[in-house]
mmCIF file of C-alpha atoms in Angstrom:
data_model
loop_
_atom_site.group_PDB
_atom_site.id
_atom_site.type_symbol
_atom_site.label_atom_id
_atom_site.label_comp_id
_atom_site.label_asym_id
_atom_site.label_seq_id
_atom_site.Cartn_x
_atom_site.Cartn_y
_atom_site.Cartn_z
ATOM 1 C CA MET C 1 22.660 65.970 7.805
ATOM 2 C CA ARG C 2 24.327 62.556 8.215
ATOM 3 C CA SER C 3 21.403 61.308 10.490
ATOM 4 C CA VAL C 4 18.813 62.498 7.932
ATOM 5 C CA PHE C 5 20.298 60.436 5.293
ATOM 6 C CA ALA C 6 20.801 57.369 7.800
ATOM 7 C CA GLY C 7 16.918 57.758 8.722
ATOM 8 C CA ILE C 8 15.771 57.846 5.155
ATOM 9 C CA GLY C 9 18.108 54.990 4.351
ATOM 10 C CA LEU C 10 16.600 52.946 7.224
ATOM 11 C CA LEU C 11 13.061 53.787 5.967
ATOM 12 C CA VAL C 12 13.836 52.755 2.425
ATOM 13 C CA VAL C 13 15.232 49.406 3.697
ATOM 14 C CA ILE C 14 11.896 49.058 5.915
ATOM 15 C CA PHE C 15 9.513 49.833 3.198
ATOM 16 C CA GLY C 16 11.650 47.819 0.539
ATOM 17 C CA ALA C 17 11.356 44.768 2.997
ATOM 18 C CA LEU C 18 7.676 45.343 3.631
ATOM 19 C CA PHE C 19 7.147 45.471 -0.105
ATOM 20 C CA LEU C 20 9.021 42.259 -0.754
ATOM 21 C CA TRP C 21 7.285 40.520 2.337
ATOM 22 C CA ASN C 22 3.704 41.152 0.802
ATOM 23 C CA ARG C 23 4.547 40.204 -2.839
ATOM 24 C CA SER C 24 3.076 37.002 -3.641
ATOM 25 C CA VAL C 25 5.670 34.248 -4.310
ATOM 26 C CA VAL C 26 4.967 31.549 -6.615
ATOM 27 C CA PRO C 27 6.887 28.584 -5.293
ATOM 28 C CA VAL C 28 9.065 26.478 -7.678
ATOM 29 C CA GLU C 29 8.513 22.893 -7.251
ATOM 30 C CA ALA C 30 10.822 19.900 -8.416
ATOM 31 C CA PRO C 31 9.231 18.063 -11.125
ATOM 32 C CA MET C 32 7.615 14.972 -9.593
ATOM 33 C CA GLN C 33 6.677 11.786 -11.319
ATOM 34 C CA GLN C 34 2.909 11.536 -11.435
ATOM 35 C CA PRO C 35 1.403 8.471 -10.125
ATOM 36 C CA LEU C 36 -0.053 5.937 -12.505
ATOM 37 C CA PRO C 37 -3.584 5.042 -12.479
ATOM 38 C CA GLY C 38 -3.082 1.737 -10.662
ATOM 39 C CA ASP C 39 -0.648 3.252 -7.813
ATOM 40 C CA GLY C 40 -1.522 3.037 -4.238
ATOM 41 C CA ILE C 41 -2.437 0.480 -1.660
ATOM 42 C CA LYS C 42 -4.007 -2.616 -2.893
ATOM 43 C CA PHE C 43 -5.248 -5.750 -1.121
ATOM 44 C CA GLY C 44 -5.920 -9.241 -2.600
ATOM 45 C CA PHE C 45 -4.250 -12.430 -3.322
ATOM 46 C CA VAL C 46 -0.866 -13.236 -5.301
ATOM 47 C CA ARG C 47 -1.722 -16.380 -7.146
ATOM 48 C CA SER C 48 1.646 -16.817 -8.774
ATOM 49 C CA VAL C 49 5.132 -15.056 -9.566
ATOM 50 C CA ALA C 50 6.872 -15.506 -12.705
ATOM 51 C CA THR C 51 10.540 -15.522 -11.986
ATOM 52 C CA SER C 52 11.471 -14.061 -15.297
ATOM 53 C CA SER C 53 13.735 -10.852 -15.488
ATOM 54 C CA ASP C 54 10.983 -8.849 -14.059
ATOM 55 C CA TYR C 55 9.358 -11.058 -11.392
ATOM 56 C CA VAL C 56 5.771 -10.436 -12.462
ATOM 57 C CA LEU C 57 3.153 -11.319 -9.909
ATOM 58 C CA MET C 58 -0.289 -12.481 -10.998
ATOM 59 C CA PHE C 59 -2.542 -10.347 -8.454
ATOM 60 C CA ASP C 60 -6.138 -11.021 -7.710
ATOM 61 C CA GLU C 61 -7.750 -8.035 -6.132
ATOM 62 C CA ALA C 62 -10.282 -8.449 -3.270
ATOM 63 C CA ARG C 63 -11.781 -6.403 -0.376
ATOM 64 C CA TRP C 64 -11.489 -6.779 3.395
ATOM 65 C CA LEU C 65 -14.848 -5.874 4.954
ATOM 66 C CA THR C 66 -16.034 -5.438 8.405
ATOM 67 C CA GLY C 67 -19.010 -4.455 10.354
ATOM 68 C CA PRO C 68 -22.459 -4.153 8.503
ATOM 69 C CA GLU C 69 -20.800 -3.900 4.914
ATOM 70 C CA GLY C 70 -18.983 -7.230 5.616
ATOM 71 C CA GLU C 71 -22.170 -8.903 6.963
ATOM 72 C CA GLN C 72 -24.156 -7.875 3.987
ATOM 73 C CA ALA C 73 -21.337 -9.147 1.671
ATOM 74 C CA ALA C 74 -21.149 -12.376 3.371
ATOM 75 C CA ILE C 75 -24.984 -12.718 2.937
ATOM 76 C CA ILE C 76 -24.881 -11.989 -0.631
ATOM 77 C CA ALA C 77 -21.983 -14.470 -1.067
ATOM 78 C CA GLY C 78 -24.155 -17.113 0.591
ATOM 79 C CA ILE C 79 -21.866 -17.494 3.570
ATOM 80 C CA CYS C 80 -24.691 -16.703 6.030
ATOM 81 C CA SER C 81 -28.231 -15.690 6.106
ATOM 82 C CA GLU C 82 -30.071 -12.658 7.302
ATOM 83 C CA ALA C 83 -31.349 -14.396 10.169
ATOM 84 C CA ALA C 84 -27.718 -15.185 11.356
ATOM 85 C CA ARG C 85 -26.345 -11.732 10.482
ATOM 86 C CA ALA C 86 -25.142 -11.101 14.028
ATOM 87 C CA GLU C 87 -22.988 -14.313 13.865
ATOM 88 C CA CYS C 88 -21.819 -13.966 10.112
ATOM 89 C CA LEU C 89 -18.239 -12.783 10.789
ATOM 90 C CA PRO C 90 -16.962 -14.683 13.960
ATOM 91 C CA ASN C 91 -13.514 -12.886 13.493
ATOM 92 C CA GLY C 92 -15.246 -9.452 12.514
ATOM 93 C CA TYR C 93 -14.201 -9.487 8.856
ATOM 94 C CA PHE C 94 -15.242 -10.895 5.317
ATOM 95 C CA ILE C 95 -12.846 -11.052 2.450
ATOM 96 C CA GLU C 96 -14.847 -10.254 -0.765
ATOM 97 C CA ASN C 97 -13.442 -11.683 -3.961
ATOM 98 C CA THR C 98 -16.071 -11.689 -6.642
ATOM 99 C CA SER C 99 -13.644 -12.309 -9.624
ATOM 100 C CA THR C 100 -10.944 -14.617 -10.145
ATOM 101 C CA THR C 101 -9.292 -12.262 -12.698
ATOM 102 C CA THR C 102 -5.732 -11.644 -12.207
ATOM 103 C CA ILE C 103 -3.704 -8.811 -13.381
ATOM 104 C CA PRO C 104 -0.015 -8.908 -13.888
ATOM 105 C CA LEU C 105 2.149 -6.513 -11.569
ATOM 106 C CA ASN C 106 5.975 -6.060 -11.597
ATOM 107 C CA PHE C 107 7.986 -5.910 -8.568
ATOM 108 C CA SER C 108 10.322 -2.951 -8.183
ATOM 109 C CA THR C 109 13.973 -3.416 -8.136
ATOM 110 C CA GLU C 110 14.385 -4.021 -4.419
ATOM 111 C CA PRO C 111 10.891 -4.440 -2.925
ATOM 112 C CA ILE C 112 10.272 -4.988 0.793
ATOM 113 C CA ILE C 113 8.448 -8.176 1.383
ATOM 114 C CA ALA C 114 7.083 -9.139 4.763
ATOM 115 C CA MET C 115 5.769 -12.373 5.715
ATOM 116 C CA PHE C 116 4.059 -12.706 9.354
ATOM 117 C CA THR C 117 3.316 -16.536 9.659
ATOM 118 C CA LEU C 118 6.322 -17.948 7.994
ATOM 119 C CA THR C 119 8.052 -18.729 11.305
ATOM 120 C CA MET C 120 4.774 -19.163 13.214
ATOM 121 C CA GLU C 121 5.360 -22.875 14.130
ATOM 122 C CA LYS C 122 8.744 -21.944 15.833
ATOM 123 C CA GLU C 123 8.344 -18.333 16.852
ATOM 124 C CA SER C 124 4.825 -17.333 16.801
ATOM 125 C CA VAL C 125 3.441 -14.526 14.425
ATOM 126 C CA LYS C 126 6.405 -12.133 13.691
ATOM 127 C CA GLU C 127 7.290 -10.133 10.819
ATOM 128 C CA THR C 128 10.043 -11.865 8.675
ATOM 129 C CA SER C 129 11.582 -10.102 5.772
ATOM 130 C CA ILE C 130 12.258 -12.252 2.637
ATOM 131 C CA SER C 131 13.736 -11.866 -0.894
ATOM 132 C CA LYS C 132 12.001 -11.879 -4.273
ATOM 133 C CA ASP C 133 13.306 -15.281 -4.833
ATOM 134 C CA ALA C 134 12.096 -16.808 -1.517
ATOM 135 C CA TYR C 135 8.822 -15.233 -2.064
ATOM 136 C CA ALA C 136 8.184 -16.594 -5.617
ATOM 137 C CA ALA C 137 9.325 -20.069 -4.391
ATOM 138 C CA LEU C 138 6.563 -19.820 -1.607
ATOM 139 C CA ILE C 139 3.798 -18.578 -3.774
ATOM 140 C CA ASN C 140 4.624 -21.090 -6.694
ATOM 141 C CA ASP C 141 4.622 -24.096 -4.303
ATOM 142 C CA ARG C 142 1.288 -25.508 -5.042
ATOM 143 C CA SER C 143 1.451 -27.968 -2.168
ATOM 144 C CA ALA C 144 1.704 -25.026 0.309
ATOM 145 C CA HIS C 145 -0.936 -22.361 1.334
ATOM 146 C CA TRP C 146 0.834 -19.000 0.554
ATOM 147 C CA SER C 147 -1.040 -18.201 -2.629
ATOM 148 C CA GLN C 148 -4.342 -18.555 -0.694
ATOM 149 C CA LEU C 149 -3.378 -15.952 1.811
ATOM 150 C CA PRO C 150 -4.210 -12.270 1.317
ATOM 151 C CA TYR C 151 -1.627 -9.532 0.893
ATOM 152 C CA GLN C 152 -1.381 -5.905 1.068
ATOM 153 C CA MET C 153 0.891 -4.135 -1.494
ATOM 154 C CA LEU C 154 1.972 -0.471 -2.181
ATOM 155 C CA ILE C 155 2.334 0.115 -5.896
ATOM 156 C CA GLU C 156 4.385 3.112 -6.909
ATOM 157 C CA GLN C 157 4.916 4.021 -10.543
ATOM 158 C CA GLY C 158 3.305 0.757 -11.722
ATOM 159 C CA LYS C 159 5.575 -1.478 -9.682
ATOM 160 C CA VAL C 160 5.142 -3.202 -6.191
ATOM 161 C CA THR C 161 7.525 -1.637 -3.773
ATOM 162 C CA ILE C 162 6.058 -3.143 -0.534
ATOM 163 C CA LEU C 163 4.241 -6.509 -0.125
ATOM 164 C CA GLU C 164 2.977 -7.633 3.333
ATOM 165 C CA GLU C 165 1.202 -10.966 4.292
ATOM 166 C CA VAL C 166 -2.085 -10.034 5.938
ATOM 167 C CA TYR C 167 -2.360 -11.976 9.090
ATOM 168 C CA VAL C 168 -5.667 -13.628 9.284
ATOM 169 C CA PRO C 169 -6.853 -14.687 12.513
#
């Protein structure tokens, strides 16, 4: 008799496990912050940095184009002609910047800022991390070229969290 009850008990456990296994489980996710409309990876030029409490970048968005799309944009911009299409992009890219409009973007509390040509004269092209203050000084120095270089940035929750100089050959 004992083995019958043990067998029935085992069947109940097996069927119970199968029942639970086949139930649809709705996962409960932790609440996530929704990305803001401007979040994501952006490419363009940083024209100035206000060193107020929020470090506001004035950003001029642009597009890095290659191949036929880059050639066509260069022709439209008057950089080259249809006849010279094959030689339009000697380094293989064209930076399209049809507007000089800038938008304000705030740095996050501790952004990662990477410059690649900062130490080029001494050490060749290599990544160098710098602070917000050092970056603002470079960009705001009108006698230097830093505000004329393109940058790529990651914007999360409306703030720039990563900013990288784009090396232009």
